[in-house]
Coordinates of C-alpha atoms and ligand atoms in Angstrom, one line a residue:
M1 CA 45.4 -17.5 3.1
S2 CA 43.4 -20.6 2.5
D3 CA 44.3 -22.9 -0.3
T4 CA 41.1 -22.2 -2.1
S5 CA 41.7 -18.4 -2.3
I6 CA 41.6 -16.6 -5.6
H7 CA 45.0 -14.9 -5.3
D8 CA 47.9 -15.7 -3.1
G9 CA 48.7 -13.1 -0.5
D10 CA 51.9 -11.2 -0.7
A11 CA 54.3 -12.1 2.0
G12 CA 56.5 -9.5 3.5
P13 CA 56.1 -5.7 3.6
G14 CA 54.1 -3.6 1.2
P15 CA 50.3 -3.3 0.8
E16 CA 48.1 -5.8 2.5
R17 CA 46.8 -8.3 -0.1
V18 CA 43.6 -10.2 0.3
D19 CA 40.9 -11.7 -2.0
V20 CA 38.1 -9.2 -1.2
L21 CA 38.1 -5.7 0.1
V22 CA 35.0 -4.5 1.9
V23 CA 34.1 -0.9 2.7
G24 CA 31.7 -0.5 5.6
M25 CA 30.8 -2.7 8.6
G26 CA 27.1 -2.2 8.9
F27 CA 24.7 -5.0 8.3
A28 CA 26.0 -5.3 4.7
G29 CA 29.7 -5.3 5.4
M30 CA 29.4 -7.8 8.2
Y31 CA 27.5 -10.3 6.1
V32 CA 30.0 -9.8 3.2
L33 CA 32.8 -10.7 5.6
Y34 CA 31.0 -13.7 6.9
C35 CA 30.3 -15.0 3.4
A36 CA 33.8 -14.4 2.2
R37 CA 35.2 -16.5 5.0
Q38 CA 32.6 -19.2 4.4
R39 CA 33.8 -19.4 0.8
G40 CA 37.5 -19.6 1.8
L41 CA 38.3 -16.0 0.7
T42 CA 40.5 -13.7 2.7
A43 CA 39.0 -10.3 3.3
R44 CA 39.8 -6.9 4.8
A45 CA 37.1 -4.5 5.8
F46 CA 37.5 -0.8 6.7
E47 CA 34.9 1.1 8.7
A48 CA 34.8 4.8 9.6
G49 CA 33.0 4.2 12.9
S50 CA 34.7 2.9 15.9
D51 CA 32.7 -0.3 15.8
V52 CA 30.1 -2.3 13.8
G53 CA 26.5 -1.3 13.1
G54 CA 26.5 1.3 10.3
T55 CA 23.1 3.1 10.4
W56 CA 22.5 1.9 14.0
F57 CA 26.0 3.0 15.1
W58 CA 25.6 6.5 13.9
N59 CA 21.8 7.3 14.3
R60 CA 21.4 7.5 18.1
Y61 CA 19.0 10.3 18.2
P62 CA 16.0 10.2 20.6
G63 CA 13.3 7.9 19.4
C64 CA 15.4 6.1 16.8
R65 CA 14.0 2.7 16.0
V66 CA 13.4 0.4 13.0
D67 CA 10.1 0.5 11.2
V68 CA 10.1 -3.0 9.8
D69 CA 9.1 -5.7 12.2
S70 CA 12.2 -6.6 14.2
V71 CA 11.8 -10.4 13.5
Q72 CA 11.9 -9.6 9.8
Y73 CA 14.5 -6.9 10.0
S74 CA 17.2 -9.4 11.1
Y75 CA 19.7 -11.6 9.4
H76 CA 18.1 -14.7 8.0
F77 CA 21.2 -16.6 6.7
S78 CA 21.4 -18.6 9.9
G79 CA 18.4 -20.3 11.5
E80 CA 20.6 -20.9 14.6
L81 CA 21.2 -17.1 14.9
A82 CA 17.5 -16.4 14.6
K83 CA 16.9 -18.9 17.5
E84 CA 19.5 -17.4 19.7
W85 CA 18.3 -13.8 19.5
R86 CA 15.2 -12.5 21.2
W87 CA 13.7 -9.1 20.2
T88 CA 11.9 -7.3 22.9
E89 CA 9.7 -5.0 20.8
K90 CA 7.8 -5.2 17.5
F91 CA 9.9 -2.4 16.2
A92 CA 13.3 -2.5 18.0
A93 CA 14.9 0.6 19.3
Q94 CA 18.4 1.7 18.0
S95 CA 20.1 0.5 21.2
E96 CA 18.7 -3.0 20.8
L97 CA 19.6 -3.1 17.1
L98 CA 23.1 -2.1 17.9
R99 CA 23.3 -4.8 20.5
Y100 CA 22.2 -7.2 17.9
C101 CA 25.0 -6.1 15.5
N102 CA 27.5 -6.5 18.3
Y103 CA 26.2 -9.9 19.1
V104 CA 26.5 -11.0 15.4
A105 CA 30.0 -9.6 15.1
G106 CA 31.1 -11.4 18.2
R107 CA 29.2 -14.6 17.4
F108 CA 31.0 -14.9 14.0
D109 CA 34.3 -13.2 15.1
L110 CA 33.9 -10.6 12.4
R111 CA 35.9 -7.8 13.9
R112 CA 39.1 -9.9 13.3
D113 CA 39.2 -8.8 9.6
A114 CA 38.0 -5.2 10.1
K115 CA 39.8 -2.0 10.8
F116 CA 37.7 0.6 12.5
N117 CA 38.1 4.4 12.9
T118 CA 39.3 4.3 9.3
R119 CA 37.8 6.0 6.3
V120 CA 38.5 4.8 2.8
T121 CA 39.5 7.8 0.7
S122 CA 40.3 6.2 -2.7
A123 CA 39.8 3.0 -4.6
V124 CA 41.9 2.5 -7.8
F125 CA 41.9 -0.4 -10.2
D126 CA 45.0 -1.5 -12.0
D127 CA 44.0 -2.8 -15.4
E128 CA 47.2 -4.8 -15.7
T129 CA 47.3 -6.6 -12.4
N130 CA 43.4 -6.7 -12.0
L131 CA 43.8 -5.4 -8.5
W132 CA 41.8 -2.8 -6.6
T133 CA 43.9 -0.8 -4.1
L134 CA 42.2 1.0 -1.3
R135 CA 43.8 3.9 0.6
T136 CA 42.5 5.2 3.9
D137 CA 42.8 8.4 6.0
K138 CA 45.0 6.4 8.3
G139 CA 47.5 5.6 5.7
D140 CA 46.5 2.0 5.0
V141 CA 47.0 0.5 1.6
A142 CA 45.3 -2.7 0.8
S143 CA 44.8 -4.6 -2.5
A144 CA 42.5 -7.3 -3.8
P145 CA 41.1 -8.5 -7.1
Y146 CA 37.6 -7.7 -5.8
C147 CA 36.1 -4.7 -3.9
I148 CA 32.7 -4.7 -2.4
M149 CA 31.1 -1.4 -1.4
A150 CA 28.9 -1.9 1.7
T151 CA 28.7 1.8 2.3
G152 CA 25.0 2.0 3.1
S153 CA 22.2 3.9 1.4
L154 CA 21.7 6.6 4.0
S155 CA 25.1 7.2 5.6
T156 CA 26.3 10.6 4.3
P157 CA 24.4 13.2 6.5
Y158 CA 23.1 16.3 4.7
R159 CA 23.0 19.6 6.6
P160 CA 21.7 22.7 4.8
P161 CA 24.5 25.3 4.5
Y162 CA 22.7 28.0 6.5
P163 CA 25.1 30.9 7.2
G164 CA 26.0 31.6 10.8
I165 CA 26.2 28.1 12.4
E166 CA 29.6 28.9 13.7
D167 CA 28.2 31.9 15.7
F168 CA 25.5 29.8 17.5
R169 CA 26.2 29.8 21.2
G170 CA 24.2 26.7 22.0
D171 CA 24.8 23.0 21.0
W172 CA 23.8 21.7 17.7
Y173 CA 23.5 18.1 16.4
H174 CA 22.8 16.2 13.2
T175 CA 20.6 13.1 13.9
G176 CA 22.8 11.0 11.6
T177 CA 26.0 11.7 13.6
W178 CA 24.5 11.8 17.1
P179 CA 27.0 11.9 20.0
H180 CA 27.8 8.7 21.8
R181 CA 27.0 10.2 25.1
E182 CA 23.8 11.2 26.9
V183 CA 22.3 14.4 25.4
S184 CA 19.9 16.1 27.8
F185 CA 17.4 18.6 26.6
A186 CA 15.9 19.1 30.0
G187 CA 15.1 22.7 30.7
K188 CA 16.3 23.7 27.2
R189 CA 14.7 25.5 24.3
V190 CA 15.3 23.2 21.4
G191 CA 14.7 23.8 17.6
I192 CA 14.5 20.9 15.2
I193 CA 14.7 21.3 11.4
G194 CA 13.3 18.4 9.4
T195 CA 10.1 16.4 9.5
G196 CA 11.1 13.2 7.6
S197 CA 11.1 9.7 9.1
T198 CA 13.9 10.9 11.5
G199 CA 12.3 14.1 12.7
I200 CA 8.9 12.4 13.1
Q201 CA 10.6 9.8 15.4
A202 CA 12.6 12.4 17.4
I203 CA 10.0 15.2 17.8
P204 CA 7.6 13.5 20.3
V205 CA 10.5 12.3 22.4
I206 CA 12.4 15.6 22.5
A207 CA 9.1 17.4 23.2
R208 CA 8.6 15.3 26.3
E209 CA 12.0 16.4 27.7
A210 CA 12.6 19.9 26.5
K211 CA 11.4 23.1 28.0
H212 CA 10.2 24.1 24.6
L213 CA 10.5 22.5 21.2
T214 CA 10.2 24.6 18.0
V215 CA 9.6 22.4 14.9
F216 CA 10.8 24.0 11.6
Q217 CA 8.8 22.2 8.9
R218 CA 9.4 22.6 5.1
T219 CA 7.1 19.9 3.8
P220 CA 4.4 18.3 5.9
Q221 CA 4.5 14.6 5.9
Y222 CA 1.9 11.8 5.9
T223 CA 2.6 9.5 8.8
S224 CA 0.6 6.8 10.4
P225 CA 0.7 5.1 13.8
A226 CA 3.4 2.5 14.3
R227 CA 1.5 0.9 17.3
N228 CA 4.8 -0.4 18.6
R229 CA 4.5 -2.9 21.5
P230 CA 6.5 -5.4 23.4
M231 CA 6.8 -8.8 21.7
A232 CA 4.0 -11.1 22.9
P233 CA 4.9 -14.2 24.8
G234 CA 5.7 -17.0 22.2
E235 CA 5.7 -14.5 19.3
Q236 CA 9.4 -14.9 18.6
E237 CA 9.2 -18.7 18.9
A238 CA 6.3 -18.8 16.5
F239 CA 8.3 -16.8 14.0
N240 CA 11.4 -19.0 14.4
A241 CA 9.3 -22.1 13.9
R242 CA 8.4 -20.9 10.4
H243 CA 11.8 -19.2 9.7
D244 CA 12.8 -21.0 6.6
D245 CA 9.3 -20.9 5.1
W246 CA 9.2 -17.2 6.0
R247 CA 12.4 -16.5 4.1
D248 CA 11.0 -18.2 0.9
E249 CA 7.8 -16.4 1.3
A250 CA 9.5 -13.0 1.7
M251 CA 11.6 -13.6 -1.4
Q252 CA 8.3 -13.6 -3.3
T253 CA 7.0 -10.3 -2.1
F254 CA 7.3 -6.8 -3.4
N255 CA 9.4 -5.5 -0.5
A256 CA 10.7 -8.7 1.2
I257 CA 8.3 -8.2 4.1
T258 CA 5.4 -10.5 4.9
D259 CA 2.4 -10.5 7.2
Y260 CA 1.0 -7.3 5.6
P261 CA -1.4 -8.8 3.1
P262 CA -1.6 -7.0 -0.2
P263 CA -4.8 -5.1 -0.9
T264 CA -7.6 -7.1 -2.5
R265 CA -10.0 -4.3 -3.4
H266 CA -10.1 -1.1 -5.5
H267 CA -11.2 2.1 -3.6
H268 CA -14.1 2.5 -6.0
E269 CA -15.6 -0.8 -4.9
D270 CA -16.4 0.6 -1.5
T271 CA -18.8 3.4 -0.6
P272 CA -17.3 6.5 1.2
E273 CA -18.6 5.1 4.5
E274 CA -17.1 1.7 3.9
R275 CA -13.8 3.3 2.9
R276 CA -13.8 5.4 6.0
A277 CA -14.5 2.4 8.3
Y278 CA -11.9 0.2 6.5
L279 CA -9.1 2.9 6.6
E280 CA -10.0 3.6 10.2
G281 CA -9.4 -0.1 11.0
R282 CA -6.0 -0.1 9.2
W283 CA -5.1 3.1 11.0
E284 CA -5.9 1.4 14.3
E285 CA -3.8 -1.6 13.3
G286 CA -0.8 0.5 12.4
G287 CA 2.4 -1.2 11.4
M288 CA 5.1 -0.8 8.8
P289 CA 5.4 2.3 6.6
Q290 CA 3.7 0.8 3.6
A291 CA 0.7 -0.2 5.7
M292 CA -1.4 2.7 4.6
L293 CA -0.3 2.4 0.9
E294 CA -1.4 -1.3 0.9
T295 CA -4.9 -0.5 1.8
Y296 CA -6.4 -0.3 -1.6
K297 CA -5.1 -1.4 -5.0
N298 CA -2.9 1.0 -7.0
V299 CA -2.4 3.6 -4.3
A300 CA 1.1 4.0 -5.6
V301 CA 0.1 4.5 -9.2
D302 CA -3.4 5.8 -9.4
E303 CA -4.1 9.4 -8.5
A304 CA -7.7 8.8 -7.4
A305 CA -6.8 5.8 -5.2
N306 CA -3.9 7.8 -3.8
K307 CA -6.1 10.7 -3.0
V308 CA -8.6 8.6 -1.1
V309 CA -5.9 7.5 1.4
A310 CA -4.2 10.9 1.4
D311 CA -7.5 12.6 2.3
F312 CA -8.1 10.1 5.0
V313 CA -4.7 11.0 6.6
R314 CA -5.4 14.7 6.3
D315 CA -8.8 14.1 8.0
K316 CA -7.0 12.3 10.8
I317 CA -4.6 15.2 11.3
R318 CA -7.6 17.6 11.6
E319 CA -9.2 15.2 14.0
I320 CA -6.1 14.8 16.2
V321 CA -4.6 18.3 16.2
E322 CA -6.7 20.6 18.4
D323 CA -5.6 24.0 16.9
P324 CA -7.1 24.1 13.4
E325 CA -4.4 26.4 12.1
V326 CA -1.7 24.1 13.3
A327 CA -3.6 21.1 11.8
E328 CA -3.8 22.8 8.4
R329 CA 0.0 23.5 8.5
L330 CA 0.6 19.8 9.3
C331 CA -1.6 18.7 6.3
P332 CA 0.5 17.6 3.3
P333 CA -0.5 19.5 0.2
E334 CA -2.9 18.0 -2.3
D335 CA -0.2 17.7 -5.0
L336 CA 2.0 15.5 -2.8
P337 CA 0.9 11.9 -3.3
I338 CA 1.1 9.8 -0.2
G339 CA 4.1 7.5 -0.4
S340 CA 6.0 9.6 -2.9
K341 CA 8.2 10.7 0.0
R342 CA 9.3 7.7 2.1
P343 CA 6.3 7.2 4.4
P344 CA 7.2 7.3 8.1
I345 CA 5.4 5.7 11.0
D346 CA 5.2 7.3 14.4
T347 CA 4.3 7.2 18.0
D348 CA 2.2 10.3 18.9
Y349 CA 3.6 12.6 16.2
Y350 CA 0.5 14.6 15.5
E351 CA -0.6 14.5 19.1
T352 CA 2.7 16.2 20.1
F353 CA 1.4 19.4 18.5
N354 CA -1.3 19.6 21.1
R355 CA 1.4 20.2 23.8
D356 CA 1.8 23.7 25.2
N357 CA 5.6 23.5 24.8
V358 CA 5.6 22.8 21.1
T359 CA 5.5 25.3 18.3
L360 CA 5.3 24.6 14.6
V361 CA 7.0 27.0 12.2
D362 CA 6.4 26.8 8.4
I363 CA 9.8 27.4 6.7
K364 CA 8.4 26.8 3.2
S365 CA 6.7 30.2 3.1
V366 CA 9.3 31.9 5.2
P367 CA 12.6 30.0 4.8
V368 CA 15.4 29.9 7.4
E369 CA 17.6 32.8 6.6
S370 CA 20.5 32.2 9.0
I371 CA 21.6 30.7 12.3
T372 CA 22.4 33.4 14.8
A373 CA 24.3 33.4 18.1
D374 CA 21.0 32.9 19.8
G375 CA 19.0 30.7 17.5
I376 CA 17.3 30.5 14.1
K377 CA 16.2 33.5 12.0
T378 CA 13.4 33.2 9.5
G379 CA 12.3 36.5 7.8
D380 CA 11.8 39.0 10.6
V381 CA 11.5 36.5 13.4
E382 CA 14.4 35.2 15.5
Y383 CA 13.6 32.0 17.5
E384 CA 15.8 31.9 20.6
L385 CA 17.2 28.4 21.2
D386 CA 19.6 26.6 23.4
A387 CA 20.0 23.7 21.1
I388 CA 19.4 22.9 17.4
V389 CA 18.8 19.5 15.9
F390 CA 19.2 19.0 12.2
A391 CA 17.0 16.1 11.1
T392 CA 17.7 17.1 7.5
G393 CA 18.5 13.7 6.0
F394 CA 21.2 12.3 3.8
D395 CA 22.9 12.6 0.5
A396 CA 21.2 9.3 -0.2
M397 CA 22.3 6.3 -2.2
T398 CA 25.2 7.9 -4.0
G399 CA 26.8 10.2 -1.3
S400 CA 29.0 7.7 0.4
L401 CA 30.2 6.1 -2.9
L402 CA 31.0 9.4 -4.5
A403 CA 32.9 10.5 -1.3
I404 CA 35.5 7.9 -2.3
D405 CA 37.7 8.6 -5.3
I406 CA 36.8 5.5 -7.3
R407 CA 38.7 5.2 -10.6
T408 CA 40.7 2.9 -12.8
G409 CA 44.3 3.4 -13.9
T410 CA 43.0 4.1 -17.5
G411 CA 41.0 7.1 -16.4
A412 CA 37.4 5.9 -15.9
S413 CA 35.9 7.2 -12.6
L414 CA 32.7 6.7 -10.8
K415 CA 32.2 10.5 -10.6
D416 CA 32.3 10.7 -14.4
A417 CA 30.2 7.6 -14.9
W418 CA 27.5 9.1 -12.7
S419 CA 27.7 12.7 -13.9
D420 CA 24.1 12.4 -15.3
G421 CA 22.8 10.1 -12.6
P422 CA 23.8 6.9 -10.9
D423 CA 23.7 4.4 -13.8
T424 CA 24.3 0.8 -12.8
Y425 CA 23.6 -2.7 -14.0
L426 CA 21.1 -4.2 -11.5
G427 CA 22.4 -1.9 -8.9
L428 CA 25.4 -4.2 -8.6
M429 CA 28.1 -3.0 -10.9
V430 CA 28.9 0.1 -13.0
A431 CA 30.2 -0.3 -16.6
G432 CA 33.8 0.7 -16.9
L433 CA 34.6 -0.3 -13.3
P434 CA 35.5 -4.0 -13.3
N435 CA 35.4 -6.2 -10.2
L436 CA 33.8 -3.5 -8.1
F437 CA 30.4 -4.4 -6.6
M438 CA 27.9 -2.5 -4.6
I439 CA 25.5 -3.8 -2.0
N440 CA 22.1 -2.1 -2.3
G441 CA 23.4 0.2 -4.9
P442 CA 21.2 2.7 -6.9
G443 CA 19.1 0.7 -9.4
S444 CA 18.5 -2.1 -6.9
P445 CA 15.4 -2.5 -4.7
S446 CA 17.5 -1.4 -1.6
V447 CA 15.6 1.2 0.3
K448 CA 12.3 0.0 -1.2
A449 CA 12.7 -3.4 0.5
N450 CA 13.6 -5.0 3.8
M451 CA 17.2 -3.9 3.6
I452 CA 18.6 -7.0 5.3
M453 CA 16.9 -9.3 2.9
A454 CA 18.3 -7.2 0.1
I455 CA 21.8 -7.3 1.6
E456 CA 21.7 -11.0 1.9
H457 CA 20.4 -11.4 -1.7
H458 CA 23.1 -9.1 -3.1
T459 CA 25.9 -10.7 -1.2
D460 CA 24.9 -14.2 -2.0
W461 CA 24.6 -13.3 -5.7
I462 CA 28.1 -11.7 -5.7
M463 CA 29.6 -14.6 -3.8
D464 CA 28.2 -17.1 -6.3
L465 CA 29.6 -15.0 -9.1
L466 CA 33.1 -15.0 -7.5
D467 CA 32.8 -18.8 -7.2
H468 CA 31.8 -18.9 -10.9
L469 CA 34.8 -16.8 -11.9
R470 CA 37.1 -19.0 -9.9
E471 CA 35.6 -22.2 -11.3
H472 CA 36.1 -20.9 -14.9
G473 CA 39.6 -19.5 -14.4
L474 CA 38.4 -16.0 -14.9
D475 CA 39.7 -13.0 -13.0
R476 CA 37.8 -10.1 -14.3
I477 CA 34.1 -9.2 -14.7
E478 CA 32.5 -6.0 -15.9
A479 CA 28.9 -4.8 -16.6
Q480 CA 28.3 -4.2 -20.3
K481 CA 27.3 -0.7 -21.2
Q482 CA 24.4 -1.7 -23.3
A483 CA 23.0 -4.0 -20.6
Q484 CA 23.4 -1.2 -18.1
D485 CA 21.6 1.3 -20.4
E486 CA 18.8 -1.2 -20.8
W487 CA 18.5 -1.7 -17.0
V488 CA 18.5 2.1 -16.3
E489 CA 15.8 2.5 -18.9
H490 CA 13.7 -0.3 -17.4
A491 CA 14.1 1.1 -13.9
R492 CA 13.1 4.5 -15.1
E493 CA 10.0 3.2 -16.9
V494 CA 8.9 1.2 -13.8
A495 CA 9.3 4.3 -11.6
E496 CA 7.7 6.7 -14.0
A497 CA 4.6 4.5 -14.3
T498 CA 3.9 5.3 -10.7
L499 CA 3.4 8.5 -8.6
M500 CA 6.6 7.9 -6.8
P501 CA 9.0 10.3 -8.7
V502 CA 6.6 13.2 -8.3
A503 CA 7.8 14.4 -4.9
D504 CA 11.0 16.4 -4.2
S505 CA 12.4 13.5 -2.1
W506 CA 15.8 12.0 -1.4
Y507 CA 14.7 9.1 -3.7
V508 CA 15.2 11.5 -6.6
G509 CA 18.1 13.4 -5.0
A510 CA 16.0 16.6 -4.7
N511 CA 17.1 17.2 -1.1
V512 CA 20.7 17.9 -2.2
P513 CA 21.0 21.1 -4.3
G514 CA 22.6 20.3 -7.7
K515 CA 22.1 16.6 -7.5
T516 CA 20.8 15.0 -10.8
R517 CA 17.1 14.2 -10.5
V518 CA 16.7 10.4 -11.0
Y519 CA 14.5 8.0 -9.1
M520 CA 17.3 6.0 -7.7
P521 CA 15.9 2.8 -6.1
Y522 CA 14.4 0.0 -8.3
F523 CA 10.7 0.1 -7.8
G524 CA 9.8 -3.0 -9.8
G525 CA 9.6 -5.1 -6.7
F526 CA 12.1 -7.2 -4.8
D527 CA 10.4 -10.5 -6.1
R528 CA 10.7 -9.4 -9.7
Y529 CA 14.3 -8.2 -9.1
V530 CA 15.3 -11.5 -7.6
K531 CA 13.9 -13.3 -10.6
I532 CA 15.7 -11.1 -13.0
C533 CA 19.0 -11.7 -11.2
E534 CA 18.4 -15.5 -11.4
E535 CA 17.6 -15.2 -15.1
V536 CA 20.8 -13.2 -15.7
V537 CA 22.8 -16.1 -14.1
A538 CA 20.9 -18.8 -16.0
D539 CA 21.7 -16.9 -19.2
G540 CA 25.5 -17.2 -18.4
Y541 CA 25.7 -13.9 -16.6
R542 CA 23.8 -12.0 -19.3
G543 CA 25.0 -8.4 -19.6
F544 CA 28.4 -9.0 -18.0
R545 CA 31.6 -9.4 -19.8
Ligands
NAP601 P1 14.5 13.0 5.0 O1 13.4 12.1 4.8 O2 15.3 13.4 3.8 O3 13.9 14.3 5.7 C1 14.7 15.4 5.9 C2 13.8 16.5 6.4 O4 14.6 17.7 6.5 C3 12.6 16.9 5.5 O5 11.6 17.3 6.3 C4 13.2 18.0 4.7 O6 12.2 18.8 4.1 C5 14.0 18.7 5.7 N1 15.0 19.5 5.0 C6 16.1 19.0 4.3 N2 16.8 20.0 3.8 C7 16.2 21.1 4.2 C8 16.5 22.5 3.9 N3 17.5 22.9 3.2 N4 15.7 23.4 4.5 C9 14.6 23.0 5.2 N5 14.3 21.7 5.5 C10 15.1 20.8 4.9 O7 15.6 12.5 6.0 P2 15.4 11.5 7.3 O8 14.1 11.9 8.0 O9 16.6 11.5 8.0 O10 15.1 10.1 6.7 C11 15.9 9.6 5.6 C12 15.5 8.2 5.5 O11 16.1 7.4 6.5 C13 14.0 7.8 5.6 O12 13.3 8.2 4.5 C14 14.1 6.4 5.8 O13 14.3 5.6 4.7 C15 15.3 6.3 6.7 N6 14.9 6.3 8.1 C16 14.4 5.1 8.6 C17 13.9 5.1 9.9 C18 13.3 3.8 10.3 O14 12.5 3.9 11.1 N7 13.7 2.7 9.9 C19 14.0 6.2 10.7 C20 14.6 7.3 10.2 C21 15.0 7.4 8.9 P3 11.6 18.5 2.7 O15 10.7 17.3 2.9 O16 10.9 19.7 2.3 O17 12.8 18.2 1.8

């Protein structure tokens, strides 16, 4: 225990006592641990996986890779680290991202304070001692005045409860808990359910290996080419040379991502021919998911602008996919605005449906009825399969937090606080739960930004707050209910001014039956959010008690 720590550790037997408890050892938990140490705080982290990496530890499905440029989807707290690491591809594959996480954990000796293979089951706050106590499935008990939830936004896999899965004689997998061993589909008849970002990455790769791939699609997606490529000679060095400036620049953008200039024109300023030529150029360029949304002004808010880009993608599908019936089945419906579901990017997704060994099944009109011993049954048809892949997503943003019994000794609980949706103040704290912080919680930009920049911002903000409390002899902080209500209302207004909440997406919890429908991320922009957080501090931590 360092002499600058907030609380002295307990000597002797009993629960472990530290300054900060951390749940999760993905990108967020690792940075929290690093920062806690830098500030002279002791910390204990728990992680359900057997090692670091979070998302990149669990999601090992074929084709898994990041879709923000690797040089930007990296830690930025250390210029040294940036110089030491060399990405091999524009959009790094899962294995490389996991190597990076391992490198960072080793470089900063982060595993020392983490316990792996250990799932936190409860977090209880004692109002008298001001201590959070975590309990785990391995019998650990650890206490600290502060608890930071670095549990990830997409880390509780969701699998539809189709009857009969226990009868299936083949192998089945969920992309979010993929085995840590080689999975071979060679010579097999594979079925995949789900065509979100994950399915769209996995389908072309599985199709190349499997004897036959049947794609079960509920909602067709708009996707555009990633145009992934090896890093060019000197590209990493050029980025590193501007690293500090890049960071400042990224902080002033909507999604903490640079090098995709915002649109300068409205769609109605161009003739149909000019639009077509311009969008064609952007399609050829490819790039990050928002690339097609950033073509014309107001694509996210204006129906007419949105339709121009959506129609262009539908036309591309009809151009690429040879069988007109299959092409129509792949076209997203007119009432689904492009971008309202999280836009994926792909490598040969639509082209994959030209393969002889790929079949597309529409499970919107005829839903999956059951899993049988031999495959998947929809209506009167049974599809015989040797393996099933569930690419059916996650109980996003709230699932991992609500899986932990989070409560205070006086009866407040996260479950009750969120019974009508995940209300937070700035996505950082929940009224009634003192000294408990979330990284990338609902109500923060999180999944609408470069997650690593958002992680660093949240963690730095929380660490500055802990310094502030220590400097002022305070040991307890809580979000005020009124400030929280105002933030929730602001976040709601911002989202509802756009087309984003229209779709039945995981952003609004629609993929999980019974989940309250609320647009969960803050869609006001990372730049605006950072400014608001700065103003809150300048106003003496406005809205916190
Ligand atoms: P997702 O976007 O929620 O997609 C799940 C898919 O499963 C959808 O096609 C969905 O259909 C389908 N599905 C879900 N429940 C179903 C049911 N009961 N019956 C039939 N179909 C069902 O999940 P995801 O693809 O795993 O992606 C989640 C998020 O992870 C992404 O949006 C992204 O933020 C992140 N991600 C990122 C990357 C990356 O490159 N960085 C890669 C993968 C994922 P409906 O659309 O009809 O609901």
